[in-house]
mmCIF file of C-alpha atoms in Angstrom:
data_model
loop_
_atom_site.group_PDB
_atom_site.id
_atom_site.type_symbol
_atom_site.label_atom_id
_atom_site.label_comp_id
_atom_site.label_asym_id
_atom_site.label_seq_id
_atom_site.Cartn_x
_atom_site.Cartn_y
_atom_site.Cartn_z
ATOM 1 C CA MET A 4 77.264 112.992 67.732
ATOM 2 C CA SER A 5 77.603 115.311 70.763
ATOM 3 C CA SER A 6 75.546 116.907 73.323
ATOM 4 C CA GLY A 7 76.239 119.659 75.884
ATOM 5 C CA ASN A 8 75.349 121.173 79.251
ATOM 6 C CA HIS A 9 75.717 124.753 78.614
ATOM 7 C CA ASP A 10 75.548 125.696 82.478
ATOM 8 C CA ILE A 11 78.857 124.138 83.150
ATOM 9 C CA GLY A 12 80.083 123.939 79.849
ATOM 10 C CA LEU A 13 79.763 120.118 79.853
ATOM 11 C CA ARG A 14 80.301 118.418 76.480
ATOM 12 C CA ILE A 15 79.603 114.495 75.729
ATOM 13 C CA GLU A 16 81.215 113.332 72.673
ATOM 14 C CA PRO A 17 82.907 109.948 71.210
ATOM 15 C CA ILE A 18 86.554 109.818 71.882
ATOM 16 C CA ASN A 19 88.514 109.568 68.563
ATOM 17 C CA GLN A 20 92.286 109.814 69.743
ATOM 18 C CA PRO A 21 94.095 107.456 71.978
ATOM 19 C CA GLU A 22 95.214 110.305 74.129
ATOM 20 C CA ASP A 23 91.836 110.888 75.463
ATOM 21 C CA ILE A 24 91.658 107.229 76.437
ATOM 22 C CA ILE A 25 94.587 107.639 78.584
ATOM 23 C CA GLN A 26 93.024 110.622 80.220
ATOM 24 C CA ALA A 27 89.731 108.432 80.773
ATOM 25 C CA PHE A 28 91.589 105.658 82.294
ATOM 26 C CA ASN A 29 92.953 107.972 85.116
ATOM 27 C CA CYS A 30 89.199 108.770 85.738
ATOM 28 C CA ALA A 31 88.685 105.021 86.216
ATOM 29 C CA CYS A 32 91.560 104.924 88.440
ATOM 30 C CA GLU A 33 90.314 107.722 90.873
ATOM 31 C CA ALA A 34 86.679 106.561 90.822
ATOM 32 C CA PHE A 35 87.152 102.559 91.016
ATOM 33 C CA GLY A 36 90.537 102.532 92.552
ATOM 34 C CA ARG A 37 91.026 105.190 95.099
ATOM 35 C CA GLN A 38 87.178 106.098 95.769
ATOM 36 C CA ALA A 39 85.339 102.870 95.664
ATOM 37 C CA GLN A 40 88.350 100.222 96.167
ATOM 38 C CA ASP A 41 86.535 98.093 93.960
ATOM 39 C CA GLY A 42 88.090 94.802 94.647
ATOM 40 C CA VAL A 43 87.414 93.162 91.238
ATOM 41 C CA TRP A 44 88.604 96.394 89.245
ATOM 42 C CA ILE A 45 91.688 96.636 91.100
ATOM 43 C CA ALA A 46 92.276 92.945 90.583
ATOM 44 C CA MET A 47 91.817 93.632 86.615
ATOM 45 C CA ASN A 48 94.104 96.364 87.041
ATOM 46 C CA PRO A 49 97.063 95.437 89.259
ATOM 47 C CA ALA A 50 99.424 98.236 90.359
ATOM 48 C CA TRP A 51 97.126 100.581 89.167
ATOM 49 C CA GLU A 52 98.290 103.340 91.517
ATOM 50 C CA THR A 53 101.829 103.127 89.888
ATOM 51 C CA PRO A 54 103.122 104.688 86.655
ATOM 52 C CA ALA A 55 103.656 101.297 85.177
ATOM 53 C CA GLY A 56 100.232 99.748 86.122
ATOM 54 C CA LYS A 57 98.406 102.998 85.066
ATOM 55 C CA ALA A 58 100.263 102.872 81.755
ATOM 56 C CA ARG A 59 99.420 99.270 81.330
ATOM 57 C CA GLY A 60 95.767 99.753 82.218
ATOM 58 C CA ALA A 61 95.714 102.673 79.796
ATOM 59 C CA ALA A 62 97.202 100.687 77.015
ATOM 60 C CA ALA A 63 94.619 97.989 77.335
ATOM 61 C CA MET A 64 91.812 100.387 77.123
ATOM 62 C CA VAL A 65 93.377 101.877 73.956
ATOM 63 C CA ASN A 66 93.755 98.422 72.385
ATOM 64 C CA ARG A 67 90.069 97.832 73.009
ATOM 65 C CA TRP A 68 89.295 101.130 71.348
ATOM 66 C CA THR A 69 91.235 100.273 68.291
ATOM 67 C CA ALA A 70 89.658 96.852 67.992
ATOM 68 C CA THR A 71 86.117 98.432 67.752
ATOM 69 C CA THR A 72 84.103 96.465 65.112
ATOM 70 C CA LYS A 73 81.146 97.697 63.052
ATOM 71 C CA ASP A 74 77.457 96.287 62.666
ATOM 72 C CA GLN A 75 75.957 95.747 59.358
ATOM 73 C CA ASP A 76 74.697 99.334 59.364
ATOM 74 C CA GLY A 77 78.157 100.738 59.966
ATOM 75 C CA ASN A 78 77.505 101.576 63.680
ATOM 76 C CA PRO A 79 80.473 101.344 65.903
ATOM 77 C CA ASN A 80 79.703 98.357 68.426
ATOM 78 C CA THR A 81 81.802 99.781 71.078
ATOM 79 C CA VAL A 82 81.503 103.323 71.612
ATOM 80 C CA PHE A 83 84.045 105.150 74.246
ATOM 81 C CA LEU A 84 82.505 108.362 75.286
ATOM 82 C CA LYS A 85 84.315 111.360 77.248
ATOM 83 C CA ALA A 86 82.598 113.997 79.250
ATOM 84 C CA THR A 87 84.864 117.275 79.436
ATOM 85 C CA LEU A 88 84.535 120.409 81.249
ATOM 86 C CA PRO A 89 86.342 123.764 80.734
ATOM 87 C CA SER A 90 89.833 123.797 82.366
ATOM 88 C CA SER A 91 90.968 126.678 84.594
ATOM 89 C CA GLN A 92 94.022 126.527 82.791
ATOM 90 C CA GLY A 93 92.719 126.844 79.441
ATOM 91 C CA GLY A 94 91.297 123.859 76.997
ATOM 92 C CA ARG A 95 89.351 121.203 78.216
ATOM 93 C CA VAL A 96 89.676 118.362 80.929
ATOM 94 C CA ILE A 97 88.165 114.836 80.834
ATOM 95 C CA ALA A 98 86.149 114.580 83.806
ATOM 96 C CA GLY A 99 84.449 111.329 83.093
ATOM 97 C CA PHE A 100 83.851 108.629 80.591
ATOM 98 C CA ALA A 101 81.339 105.768 79.590
ATOM 99 C CA ILE A 102 81.753 102.535 77.385
ATOM 100 C CA TRP A 103 78.714 101.530 75.428
ATOM 101 C CA VAL A 104 78.538 98.265 73.643
ATOM 102 C CA GLN A 105 76.044 97.088 71.072
ATOM 103 C CA ALA A 106 76.001 93.502 71.605
ATOM 104 C CA SER A 107 74.321 90.271 69.766
ATOM 105 C CA SER A 108 74.395 86.703 69.337
ATOM 106 C CA VAL A 109 73.570 87.395 65.576
ATOM 107 C CA ALA A 110 76.353 88.100 63.269
ATOM 108 C CA GLY A 111 76.441 91.512 62.118
ATOM 109 C CA ARG A 112 74.141 93.032 64.836
ATOM 110 C CA GLY A 113 76.633 93.495 67.437
ATOM 111 C CA ASP A 114 79.710 92.177 69.471
ATOM 112 C CA LYS A 115 79.255 88.436 70.465
ATOM 113 C CA PRO A 116 79.820 87.521 74.220
ATOM 114 C CA ALA A 117 83.241 85.966 74.563
ATOM 115 C CA GLU A 118 83.201 82.385 74.778
ATOM 116 C CA ASP A 119 86.679 82.185 76.786
ATOM 117 C CA LEU A 120 86.905 84.854 79.341
ATOM 118 C CA ARG A 121 90.459 83.986 80.222
ATOM 119 C CA GLU A 122 91.467 84.477 76.716
ATOM 120 C CA ALA A 123 89.201 87.560 76.231
ATOM 121 C CA MET A 124 90.446 89.203 78.991
ATOM 122 C CA GLN A 125 94.183 88.310 78.385
ATOM 123 C CA LEU A 126 94.487 86.770 81.976
ATOM 124 C CA GLU A 127 97.795 85.129 81.060
ATOM 125 C CA SER A 128 99.268 88.390 80.317
ATOM 126 C CA LEU A 129 97.827 89.968 83.024
ATOM 127 C CA TYR A 130 99.118 87.375 85.802
ATOM 128 C CA PRO A 131 101.798 85.351 83.757
ATOM 129 C CA GLY A 132 102.074 81.860 85.341
ATOM 130 C CA ASN A 133 99.706 82.678 88.168
ATOM 131 C CA GLU A 134 96.876 80.114 87.850
ATOM 132 C CA PRO A 135 95.093 80.953 90.977
ATOM 133 C CA GLU A 136 94.809 84.745 90.244
ATOM 134 C CA GLN A 137 93.707 83.562 86.805
ATOM 135 C CA ARG A 138 91.198 81.254 87.980
ATOM 136 C CA TYR A 139 89.744 83.692 90.206
ATOM 137 C CA LEU A 140 89.349 86.557 87.824
ATOM 138 C CA SER A 141 87.720 84.085 85.305
ATOM 139 C CA GLN A 142 85.088 82.865 88.102
ATOM 140 C CA VAL A 143 84.317 86.434 89.055
ATOM 141 C CA MET A 144 83.812 87.760 85.599
ATOM 142 C CA SER A 145 81.959 84.844 84.578
ATOM 143 C CA SER A 146 79.505 85.564 87.368
ATOM 144 C CA PHE A 147 79.338 89.110 86.673
ATOM 145 C CA PHE A 148 78.665 88.692 83.230
ATOM 146 C CA ARG A 149 76.285 85.630 83.479
ATOM 147 C CA ARG A 150 72.946 87.540 83.252
ATOM 148 C CA ARG A 151 74.172 89.799 80.584
ATOM 149 C CA THR A 152 75.247 86.876 78.368
ATOM 150 C CA GLU A 153 71.656 85.120 78.862
ATOM 151 C CA VAL A 154 69.819 88.171 77.901
ATOM 152 C CA ILE A 155 72.025 88.760 74.584
ATOM 153 C CA LYS A 156 71.075 85.189 73.784
ATOM 154 C CA GLU A 157 67.284 85.716 74.473
ATOM 155 C CA LYS A 158 67.503 88.691 72.253
ATOM 156 C CA ALA A 159 68.405 86.544 69.161
ATOM 157 C CA THR A 160 64.740 86.455 68.028
ATOM 158 C CA ALA A 161 63.781 90.065 68.788
ATOM 159 C CA THR A 162 63.611 92.972 66.541
ATOM 160 C CA PRO A 163 66.448 94.211 66.273
ATOM 161 C CA PRO A 164 68.370 91.126 67.756
ATOM 162 C CA ALA A 165 70.704 93.221 69.929
ATOM 163 C CA VAL A 166 70.985 95.322 73.193
ATOM 164 C CA MET A 167 72.926 98.177 74.377
ATOM 165 C CA ILE A 168 75.186 97.901 77.313
ATOM 166 C CA LEU A 169 76.471 100.322 79.537
ATOM 167 C CA ASP A 170 79.663 98.599 80.169
ATOM 168 C CA MET A 171 81.530 101.119 82.260
ATOM 169 C CA CYS A 172 80.694 104.746 83.682
ATOM 170 C CA ALA A 173 83.269 106.556 85.647
ATOM 171 C CA VAL A 174 83.378 109.920 86.953
ATOM 172 C CA ASP A 175 86.497 111.632 88.721
ATOM 173 C CA PRO A 176 85.460 112.410 92.190
ATOM 174 C CA ARG A 177 86.553 115.998 91.668
ATOM 175 C CA TYR A 178 83.716 116.407 89.225
ATOM 176 C CA GLN A 179 80.946 114.304 90.714
ATOM 177 C CA ARG A 180 77.562 115.689 91.458
ATOM 178 C CA LYS A 181 77.329 117.863 88.396
ATOM 179 C CA GLY A 182 74.939 115.632 86.209
ATOM 180 C CA ILE A 183 78.194 114.045 84.143
ATOM 181 C CA ALA A 184 77.143 110.519 84.906
ATOM 182 C CA ARG A 185 73.441 111.174 84.043
ATOM 183 C CA ALA A 186 74.639 113.029 80.733
ATOM 184 C CA LEU A 187 76.940 109.882 79.797
ATOM 185 C CA VAL A 188 74.054 107.426 80.303
ATOM 186 C CA GLN A 189 71.371 109.763 78.690
ATOM 187 C CA TRP A 190 73.777 109.692 75.475
ATOM 188 C CA GLY A 191 73.726 105.938 75.301
ATOM 189 C CA LEU A 192 69.775 105.705 75.775
ATOM 190 C CA ASP A 193 69.523 108.136 72.873
ATOM 191 C CA GLU A 194 71.780 106.116 70.734
ATOM 192 C CA ALA A 195 69.898 102.929 71.379
ATOM 193 C CA GLN A 196 66.903 104.540 70.440
ATOM 194 C CA ARG A 197 68.491 105.895 67.202
ATOM 195 C CA ARG A 198 69.669 102.263 66.328
ATOM 196 C CA GLY A 199 66.170 100.828 66.546
ATOM 197 C CA ASP A 200 64.817 101.135 69.908
ATOM 198 C CA LEU A 201 67.544 98.868 71.699
ATOM 199 C CA GLU A 202 67.074 97.882 75.206
ATOM 200 C CA ALA A 203 69.688 98.801 77.560
ATOM 201 C CA ILE A 204 71.091 96.740 80.356
ATOM 202 C CA THR A 205 73.938 97.401 82.662
ATOM 203 C CA GLU A 206 75.400 95.838 85.926
ATOM 204 C CA ALA A 207 75.107 98.721 88.474
ATOM 205 C CA SER A 208 77.267 99.454 91.351
ATOM 206 C CA SER A 209 75.780 100.580 94.570
ATOM 207 C CA MET A 210 76.788 104.295 93.570
ATOM 208 C CA GLY A 211 75.351 104.170 89.931
ATOM 209 C CA ARG A 212 72.075 102.583 90.564
ATOM 210 C CA HIS A 213 70.378 105.232 91.958
ATOM 211 C CA VAL A 214 70.896 107.618 88.703
ATOM 212 C CA TYR A 215 70.090 104.543 86.567
ATOM 213 C CA GLY A 216 67.095 103.799 88.141
ATOM 214 C CA GLN A 217 65.953 107.599 87.641
ATOM 215 C CA MET A 218 66.739 107.101 83.830
ATOM 216 C CA GLY A 219 64.472 104.125 83.376
ATOM 217 C CA PHE A 220 66.671 100.930 84.374
ATOM 218 C CA HIS A 221 64.679 98.545 86.530
ATOM 219 C CA PRO A 222 66.689 96.086 88.707
ATOM 220 C CA GLU A 223 66.228 92.229 87.816
ATOM 221 C CA GLY A 224 66.599 89.851 90.748
ATOM 222 C CA PRO A 225 68.952 90.114 93.711
ATOM 223 C CA GLU A 226 72.657 91.234 93.808
ATOM 224 C CA ILE A 227 74.682 89.586 91.584
ATOM 225 C CA GLU A 228 76.261 86.312 93.204
ATOM 226 C CA TYR A 229 79.803 85.796 92.448
ATOM 227 C CA ARG A 230 80.549 81.928 92.460
ATOM 228 C CA VAL A 231 84.155 81.323 93.132
ATOM 229 C CA ASP A 232 86.178 78.706 94.844
ATOM 230 C CA PRO A 233 86.486 78.704 98.679
ATOM 231 C CA GLU A 234 89.824 79.850 98.966
ATOM 232 C CA PHE A 235 88.708 82.758 97.268
ATOM 233 C CA SER A 236 85.817 83.343 99.761
ATOM 234 C CA HIS A 237 87.520 86.187 101.778
ATOM 235 C CA ARG A 238 88.350 88.230 99.072
ATOM 236 C CA SER A 239 86.360 91.761 98.780
ATOM 237 C CA ARG A 240 83.920 91.972 95.653
ATOM 238 C CA PRO A 241 81.688 94.935 94.930
ATOM 239 C CA ALA A 242 77.879 94.854 95.401
ATOM 240 C CA ASN A 243 76.263 94.865 91.783
ATOM 241 C CA LEU A 244 72.782 94.417 90.372
ATOM 242 C CA PHE A 245 71.593 93.650 86.886
ATOM 243 C CA MET A 246 69.421 96.411 85.667
ATOM 244 C CA ARG A 247 67.406 96.858 82.201
ATOM 245 C CA THR A 248 65.038 99.271 80.552
ATOM 246 C CA ARG A 249 62.611 96.481 79.954
ATOM 247 C CA GLY A 250 61.400 93.308 81.507
ATOM 248 C CA ARG A 251 61.827 89.849 80.238
ATOM 249 C CA SER A 252 58.952 89.988 77.503
ATOM 250 C CA GLU A 253 59.305 92.703 74.780
#
C-alpha cells in the first residue's frame, strides 16, 4: 500500500530494504538530535552525531525492522514507513519516516508490551557496565510507556483486542512544513481502519501534538510524568502528551 501527494511528488510507502532504514535514521538524528535536542532520544542514541554512533543507531533500527512479527491475519505488527520526495540530483530522497505498531496483550493480535525494558532496549549493550545510566533509561521509558501499556491491556476485551501505535514520526527539518508528517500519520490511521477499525494512540511531542490534534487524536490527562530517582532530576526530558483517537470507553 502506498499513497502520494502529486503536488510535490510526495510518496508514502512501507520500507522494504535495510538501506532505507539507514537513511530514515538520519532523519531522526536531524529532527530529534539536532533540531529538538530531545534529551531522552539522545540518551538512547549515544554519540548519535558521530559516524560510529549513527551507524550503531541505524543498525539497531535495522535489527528491529528485520525482527518484525505478523498477526494472525498475516499483517506485519510493525510497519516502517518512508516519505520520499524527488531529488534534484535524480532519484528520490527520504524526507521523513514513521513507525506504526499493532499491539495487543492477546496472542496473535499484535506485539505484546515488553515485560523487561532493560532487556528489550538492550541497555546493557548500550551502556555496558553503567548501572546508573541503565537505571535512568529504564525509569524514563517505563514512565513514557506507562499509559500505552495500560491501554493495550484494557483493549484485551475489545473487538478487535488491539491498538495501532504511532511509535515514532520524524521529518528532516529541511523538508518540514510540506505536509509530510500529516501524510505519514494519515497512512497509519487508514491502516488502522483497514485492520478492523483499531484505535490509534501515541505519545505526542510538543512539536507533533498540533498536527495529531487536527487528525482526530485527543489528549488524555496532563503531560507525561517522568518518575526518576532524585540523582537524575536535573536532566532534561522532553514534554510528551498521551493522545488517542477515542476515550476510555468504546
